[in-house]
Amino acid sequence: MYKIRIIANACITRYNGGEREIAHIVGSYNMVKEDSDLVLAEIYAKRPDITPAV
């Protein structure tokens, strides 16, 4: 789980830096679906202001 938190923090940093939607940022790490879902869940728990793209 520590790797999930590290990647989630990195994604948040990139998002704050003005990169694309959060799903694109997470997708750039080429993780399996289960891991990317965990990263997204961690991001949404830490930053509820970041919403999934519709």
Coordinates of C-alpha atoms in Angstrom, one line a residue:
M1 CA 0.0 0.0 0.0
Y2 CA 2.9 2.4 0.5
K3 CA 3.6 2.3 -3.3
I4 CA 0.0 3.2 -3.9
R5 CA 0.3 6.2 -1.6
I6 CA 3.5 7.3 -3.2
I7 CA 2.1 7.1 -6.7
A8 CA -1.1 8.9 -5.6
N9 CA 1.0 11.7 -4.1
A10 CA 3.0 11.9 -7.4
C11 CA -0.2 12.1 -9.4
I12 CA -1.6 14.9 -7.2
T13 CA 1.6 16.8 -7.6
R14 CA 1.4 16.5 -11.4
Y15 CA -2.3 17.5 -11.3
N16 CA -1.5 20.5 -9.3
G17 CA 1.2 21.4 -11.8
G18 CA -1.4 21.8 -14.5
E19 CA -1.3 18.4 -16.2
R20 CA -4.4 16.9 -17.8
E21 CA -7.2 15.0 -16.1
I22 CA -6.3 12.9 -13.1
A23 CA -7.3 9.7 -14.9
H24 CA -4.8 10.4 -17.7
I25 CA -2.0 11.0 -15.2
V26 CA -2.7 7.8 -13.3
G27 CA -2.9 5.9 -16.7
S28 CA 0.6 7.1 -17.6
Y29 CA 2.0 4.8 -14.9
N30 CA 1.0 1.7 -16.7
M31 CA -0.4 -0.2 -13.7
V32 CA -2.8 -3.1 -13.7
K33 CA -6.5 -2.1 -13.3
E34 CA -6.7 -3.1 -9.7
D35 CA -3.7 -0.9 -8.7
S36 CA -4.9 2.1 -10.7
D37 CA -8.3 1.8 -9.0
L38 CA -6.5 1.8 -5.6
V39 CA -4.5 4.9 -6.6
L40 CA -7.6 6.7 -7.8
A41 CA -9.4 5.8 -4.5
E42 CA -6.4 7.2 -2.5
I43 CA -6.4 10.4 -4.6
Y44 CA -10.1 11.0 -4.1
A45 CA -9.8 10.3 -0.4
K46 CA -7.0 12.8 0.1
R47 CA -8.4 15.4 -2.3
P48 CA -12.2 15.3 -2.5
D49 CA -12.0 18.5 -4.7
I50 CA -10.5 16.4 -7.5
T51 CA -13.5 14.8 -9.2
P52 CA -13.5 12.0 -11.8
A53 CA -14.0 13.1 -15.4
V54 CA -17.4 12.3 -16.8

